[in-house]
Amino acid sequence: MPSKELTINDMPMDVFEKICENLGDNYQEKYWFTFRHVSKSFRNAVDFWNPSEFRRIGLSSTTRDISILFNGCRVSYIRKSKNSTGIKFHDHDSINQYGNFRDLAVDDLMSVLASPGGYELEKLIISEKIDKRFAQRLSDEFTKLGANVDVNTVQLNPARIMNPIPVNKILNLFRSIEEINISYSQDNDPITQKDIKSIIGKANRIEALKNAGMVKIDRSLMDSDSKLLIPRGLKIPNMTLAYGFLSDKSAFKIVGILLNSPHLKCCRINTSSFLTKMEFDENLKELGAANDPENRNAYKYRIPDFQEFFEIEIKRNNTFITANFGDRTNRKELKSKLNRQERKER
């Protein structure tokens, strides 16, 4: 009877480790990801290694494939059949592996994120489409492994067909998000008023935007059409708006809308303008803002029908104007807090 032909999967693990030791002192970090995609047995072996640190991760998925960026290295998981996946690194030929493409992608991702002491991502990029089933698989694994991940910055590139439900599900997996940047891919067609309404509607359905430390609306969403300059309808409490050039009419139309927003708590506007600081001041006063006697660059605006006000600080550097809307403050709450502090000090 002829002997069975041996394959790489039959290599004893002690032999595998001996070979790896000849690859250099940092072989676990350097070859961890590569060996995970050689075979199932190799994947099981390297799971006992310390994984590489990937601080920048990008996600995009459809019902047929998933793309993940690990520190700029793109890995694609392509569905061949129910239990067969093609895995492709950059422009290299794909290799076939047994397993569902979503399971393999989530397994690779969680092998990085599910660190016992918690994990911190510098940047998470969510581009275009996110498949519901991929988002659910990732959510299930986060729960199963008890992963604790903090994110410094999320870059959200909203597409016209972006589904806010899976995006929200993914963002809500993270313990904290300091900042979310909403931008528009320059590879896409010019954005229209109809597109911006759709994107605002979808953004309002992403609860994570309301819980992030700050949400930045990139100028790429606003520079192509002057009608897109007004962020009307955004239900985001903390945001930064970045514009290119603003006319005085547009600038104060925006400020007027923001000042009367029932949702806004804190806002920063970054723009360039021909307005002088004096003109900016005069327009603020016309809107009803009063100069702060203790700081000539600061204003207070009483919000109509509320016992609250915005503190506005204006900074100018050459042609750039930055308007900082300080935290929305409740006068009654502030007075009560001061009274409690006085009683405590007595």
XYZ file of C-alpha atoms in Angstrom:
346
model
C 0.000 0.000 0.000
C 1.576 3.329 -1.028
C 2.392 5.709 1.823
C 0.367 8.887 2.210
C 1.928 11.939 0.618
C 2.771 14.432 3.355
C 1.951 18.134 3.060
C 2.947 21.248 4.992
C -0.035 20.645 7.268
C 1.641 17.475 8.523
C 4.748 19.295 9.752
C 5.278 18.681 13.494
C 4.932 21.881 15.488
C 8.302 21.472 17.180
C 9.934 21.363 13.739
C 7.943 24.445 12.730
C 9.159 26.349 15.802
C 12.784 25.321 15.140
C 12.542 26.679 11.607
C 11.015 29.918 12.869
C 13.839 30.454 15.357
C 16.211 30.815 12.397
C 14.184 33.746 11.061
C 15.604 36.215 13.594
C 14.897 37.503 17.095
C 11.670 39.284 16.125
C 10.238 36.502 13.973
C 6.981 36.358 15.935
C 6.226 40.009 15.250
C 7.489 39.977 11.657
C 5.866 36.770 10.417
C 2.838 36.431 12.691
C 0.304 37.665 10.136
C 1.905 35.860 7.183
C 1.921 32.461 8.901
C -1.714 32.804 9.940
C -2.634 32.497 6.272
C -0.452 29.545 5.286
C -2.775 26.876 6.654
C -5.147 26.133 9.516
C -2.427 24.295 11.461
C -0.061 27.265 11.122
C -2.858 29.593 12.205
C -3.398 27.532 15.356
C 0.338 27.558 16.089
C 0.917 31.290 15.774
C -2.145 32.069 17.895
C 0.139 31.344 20.853
C 2.536 34.070 19.732
C 2.341 37.729 20.702
C 0.589 39.456 17.785
C 1.981 42.517 16.060
C 0.666 45.908 17.099
C -1.554 47.421 14.435
C -2.596 50.943 15.473
C -4.311 51.948 12.206
C -7.086 49.699 10.912
C -9.482 50.233 7.999
C -12.717 48.330 7.329
C -14.899 47.869 4.260
C -17.183 44.925 3.479
C -19.880 43.664 1.132
C -21.836 40.416 0.962
C -19.026 38.911 -1.165
C -15.769 40.277 0.218
C -14.143 42.081 3.135
C -11.172 44.425 3.013
C -9.117 45.198 6.127
C -6.173 47.586 6.286
C -3.611 46.647 8.926
C -1.227 49.627 9.229
C -1.615 50.265 5.492
C -1.308 46.596 4.479
C -4.529 45.630 2.692
C -5.845 42.111 3.211
C -8.879 41.004 1.198
C -11.128 38.095 2.153
C -13.074 36.910 -0.894
C -15.944 34.449 -0.726
C -15.320 31.425 -2.959
C -18.027 29.217 -1.481
C -19.711 28.732 1.889
C -16.542 27.313 3.471
C -13.823 28.444 1.081
C -12.116 31.845 1.104
C -9.533 33.502 -1.080
C -7.155 35.683 0.950
C -5.176 38.294 -0.935
C -2.342 40.565 0.260
C -2.075 43.801 -1.729
C -1.586 42.835 -5.399
C -0.300 39.329 -4.716
C -2.162 36.273 -5.923
C -4.825 35.075 -3.511
C -4.398 31.897 -1.490
C -7.320 29.628 -0.749
C -8.194 28.719 2.827
C -10.902 26.594 4.327
C -13.456 28.630 6.263
C -16.145 31.277 5.894
C -14.713 34.601 4.686
C -16.432 36.581 7.455
C -15.205 34.209 10.160
C -11.605 34.381 8.910
C -11.650 38.189 8.689
C -13.156 38.583 12.168
C -10.703 36.026 13.569
C -7.724 37.976 12.198
C -9.115 41.268 13.471
C -9.903 39.988 16.958
C -6.512 38.295 17.269
C -5.178 41.869 17.243
C -7.859 43.712 19.224
C -8.711 41.182 21.945
C -5.682 41.945 24.096
C -6.008 40.876 27.768
C -5.002 44.313 29.038
C -7.164 46.241 26.578
C -6.147 47.761 23.263
C -5.832 51.285 21.891
C -6.256 52.136 18.216
C -4.816 55.380 16.910
C -7.146 55.381 13.911
C -10.095 53.350 12.644
C -11.178 54.003 9.052
C -14.655 52.918 7.982
C -14.965 53.308 4.231
C -18.008 53.113 2.044
C -20.041 49.963 2.680
C -20.272 47.814 5.803
C -22.101 44.494 5.538
C -24.676 43.807 8.286
C -23.602 40.191 8.788
C -19.937 41.151 9.123
C -20.849 43.798 11.727
C -22.892 41.218 13.647
C -20.078 38.621 13.567
C -17.643 41.216 14.859
C -20.088 42.251 17.593
C -20.562 38.630 18.666
C -16.791 38.116 18.981
C -16.319 41.349 20.957
C -18.924 40.098 23.434
C -17.576 36.549 23.531
C -13.969 37.638 24.156
C -14.822 40.620 26.370
C -12.642 42.914 24.260
C -11.940 46.427 25.584
C -10.778 48.741 22.813
C -10.352 52.529 22.872
C -10.040 54.581 19.669
C -8.360 57.959 19.306
C -9.835 58.850 15.895
C -12.477 57.285 13.666
C -12.454 58.380 10.034
C -15.907 57.831 8.560
C -16.107 58.103 4.774
C -19.861 58.094 4.156
C -21.074 56.793 0.805
C -24.434 57.544 -0.709
C -25.460 53.954 -0.021
C -23.916 53.723 3.453
C -26.133 51.823 5.877
C -25.946 53.518 9.304
C -27.127 50.400 11.184
C -23.971 48.235 10.781
C -21.724 51.302 11.094
C -23.394 52.178 14.391
C -23.088 48.574 15.577
C -19.336 48.576 14.940
C -18.699 51.987 16.525
C -20.668 51.041 19.634
C -18.301 48.121 20.226
C -15.525 50.456 21.362
C -15.155 51.515 24.966
C -14.390 55.125 24.018
C -13.897 57.254 20.889
C -12.163 60.619 21.257
C -12.937 61.993 17.800
C -14.919 61.020 14.707
C -14.054 62.669 11.388
C -16.794 62.631 8.743
C -15.311 63.151 5.282
C -16.057 62.419 1.648
C -13.860 60.264 -0.568
C -12.325 62.367 -3.330
C -12.550 59.332 -5.621
C -16.336 59.662 -5.719
C -18.444 61.943 -7.908
C -19.024 65.542 -6.721
C -21.430 65.655 -3.819
C -24.857 67.279 -4.214
C -27.451 68.817 -1.900
C -29.453 65.587 -2.125
C -26.380 63.604 -1.070
C -25.683 65.825 1.938
C -29.274 65.494 3.146
C -28.968 61.728 2.897
C -25.632 61.716 4.734
C -26.966 63.981 7.511
C -30.000 61.722 7.898
C -27.759 58.683 8.187
C -25.343 60.426 10.555
C -28.233 61.257 12.887
C -29.000 57.523 13.132
C -25.467 56.698 14.302
C -25.723 56.978 18.084
C -21.951 56.758 18.495
C -21.648 60.227 16.939
C -23.576 61.630 19.893
C -21.274 59.970 22.416
C -17.878 60.774 20.861
C -15.705 63.443 22.436
C -15.786 65.482 19.201
C -17.176 65.029 15.682
C -15.350 66.848 12.879
C -17.211 67.587 9.629
C -14.532 67.786 6.935
C -14.476 70.557 4.319
C -14.617 67.878 1.584
C -18.336 67.618 2.366
C -18.956 71.335 2.003
C -16.610 72.985 -0.489
C -18.127 71.696 -3.735
C -21.452 73.531 -3.408
C -22.192 76.737 -1.499
C -25.599 75.358 -0.502
C -23.888 72.608 1.471
C -22.365 75.102 3.884
C -25.304 75.014 6.275
C -25.179 72.013 8.649
C -28.925 72.202 9.209
C -30.453 69.162 10.881
C -27.320 67.633 12.400
C -28.155 66.232 15.838
C -24.564 66.032 17.023
C -23.786 67.742 20.366
C -20.009 68.197 19.998
C -18.588 69.047 16.590
C -15.930 70.907 14.627
C -16.831 72.355 11.218
C -13.977 72.853 8.755
C -14.597 75.151 5.781
C -12.502 76.674 3.040
C -13.364 80.306 2.306
C -16.607 81.698 3.717
C -18.327 84.900 2.674
C -19.589 87.060 5.539
C -23.180 86.174 4.600
C -22.515 82.437 4.725
C -20.420 82.674 7.882
C -23.119 84.339 9.926
C -25.920 82.302 8.506
C -24.053 79.252 9.817
C -23.356 80.862 13.187
C -26.999 81.890 13.535
C -28.225 78.349 12.873
C -25.700 76.839 15.270
C -26.558 79.243 18.062
C -30.203 78.215 17.888
C -29.580 74.485 17.615
C -31.284 72.567 20.464
C -28.789 69.708 20.027
C -25.473 71.558 20.060
C -23.371 71.648 23.233
C -19.937 72.555 21.902
C -18.697 73.627 18.457
C -15.603 74.956 16.704
C -15.629 76.607 13.267
C -12.374 76.729 11.301
C -12.446 78.901 8.173
C -10.720 81.610 6.176
C -12.517 84.873 5.484
C -11.962 88.450 4.369
C -13.828 89.593 7.456
C -11.856 91.602 9.959
C -12.166 90.739 13.619
C -14.137 93.961 14.126
C -16.654 92.948 11.438
C -16.940 89.514 12.998
C -17.571 91.114 16.378
C -20.249 93.434 15.013
C -22.085 90.582 13.335
C -22.028 88.548 16.545
C -23.587 91.468 18.397
C -26.301 91.703 15.743
C -27.110 88.047 16.439
C -27.574 88.927 20.110
C -24.230 87.913 21.587
C -22.812 90.119 24.348
C -19.130 90.831 24.837
C -17.541 89.266 27.917
C -16.125 92.160 30.001
C -13.358 89.905 31.318
C -12.197 88.791 27.852
C -12.624 91.062 24.828
C -12.229 88.084 22.470
C -15.097 86.223 24.127
C -18.879 86.527 23.860
C -21.879 85.038 25.575
C -25.025 84.209 23.681
C -28.232 83.531 25.591
C -30.101 80.644 23.939
C -33.749 81.619 23.350
C -36.298 79.744 25.477
C -33.518 78.127 27.542
C -31.767 79.034 30.783
C -28.490 78.400 28.972
C -25.917 80.295 26.961
C -22.992 79.702 24.622
C -19.586 81.087 25.358
C -17.975 82.116 22.048
C -14.282 82.882 21.684
C -12.926 84.337 18.433
C -9.333 83.775 17.330
C -7.814 85.210 14.169
C -4.519 84.283 12.503
C -3.849 86.082 9.202
C -6.933 85.243 7.094
C -8.122 82.396 9.306
C -10.879 82.766 11.846
C -11.598 80.172 14.508
C -14.842 80.479 16.416
C -14.969 78.343 19.533
C -18.415 77.747 20.970
C -17.661 76.776 24.549
C -19.642 74.195 26.462
C -23.324 74.950 26.660
C -23.794 76.062 30.255
C -26.939 76.160 32.360
C -27.017 79.247 34.567
C -29.216 77.645 37.237
C -26.945 74.608 37.425
C -23.880 76.857 37.618
C -25.392 78.965 40.425
C -26.399 75.852 42.364
C -22.901 74.436 41.958
C -21.330 77.660 43.266
C -23.688 77.717 46.278
C -22.762 74.130 47.166
C -19.084 75.012 46.892
C -19.532 78.049 49.201
C -21.302 75.946 51.843
C -18.541 73.345 51.639
C -15.832 75.973 52.230
C -17.530 77.445 55.336
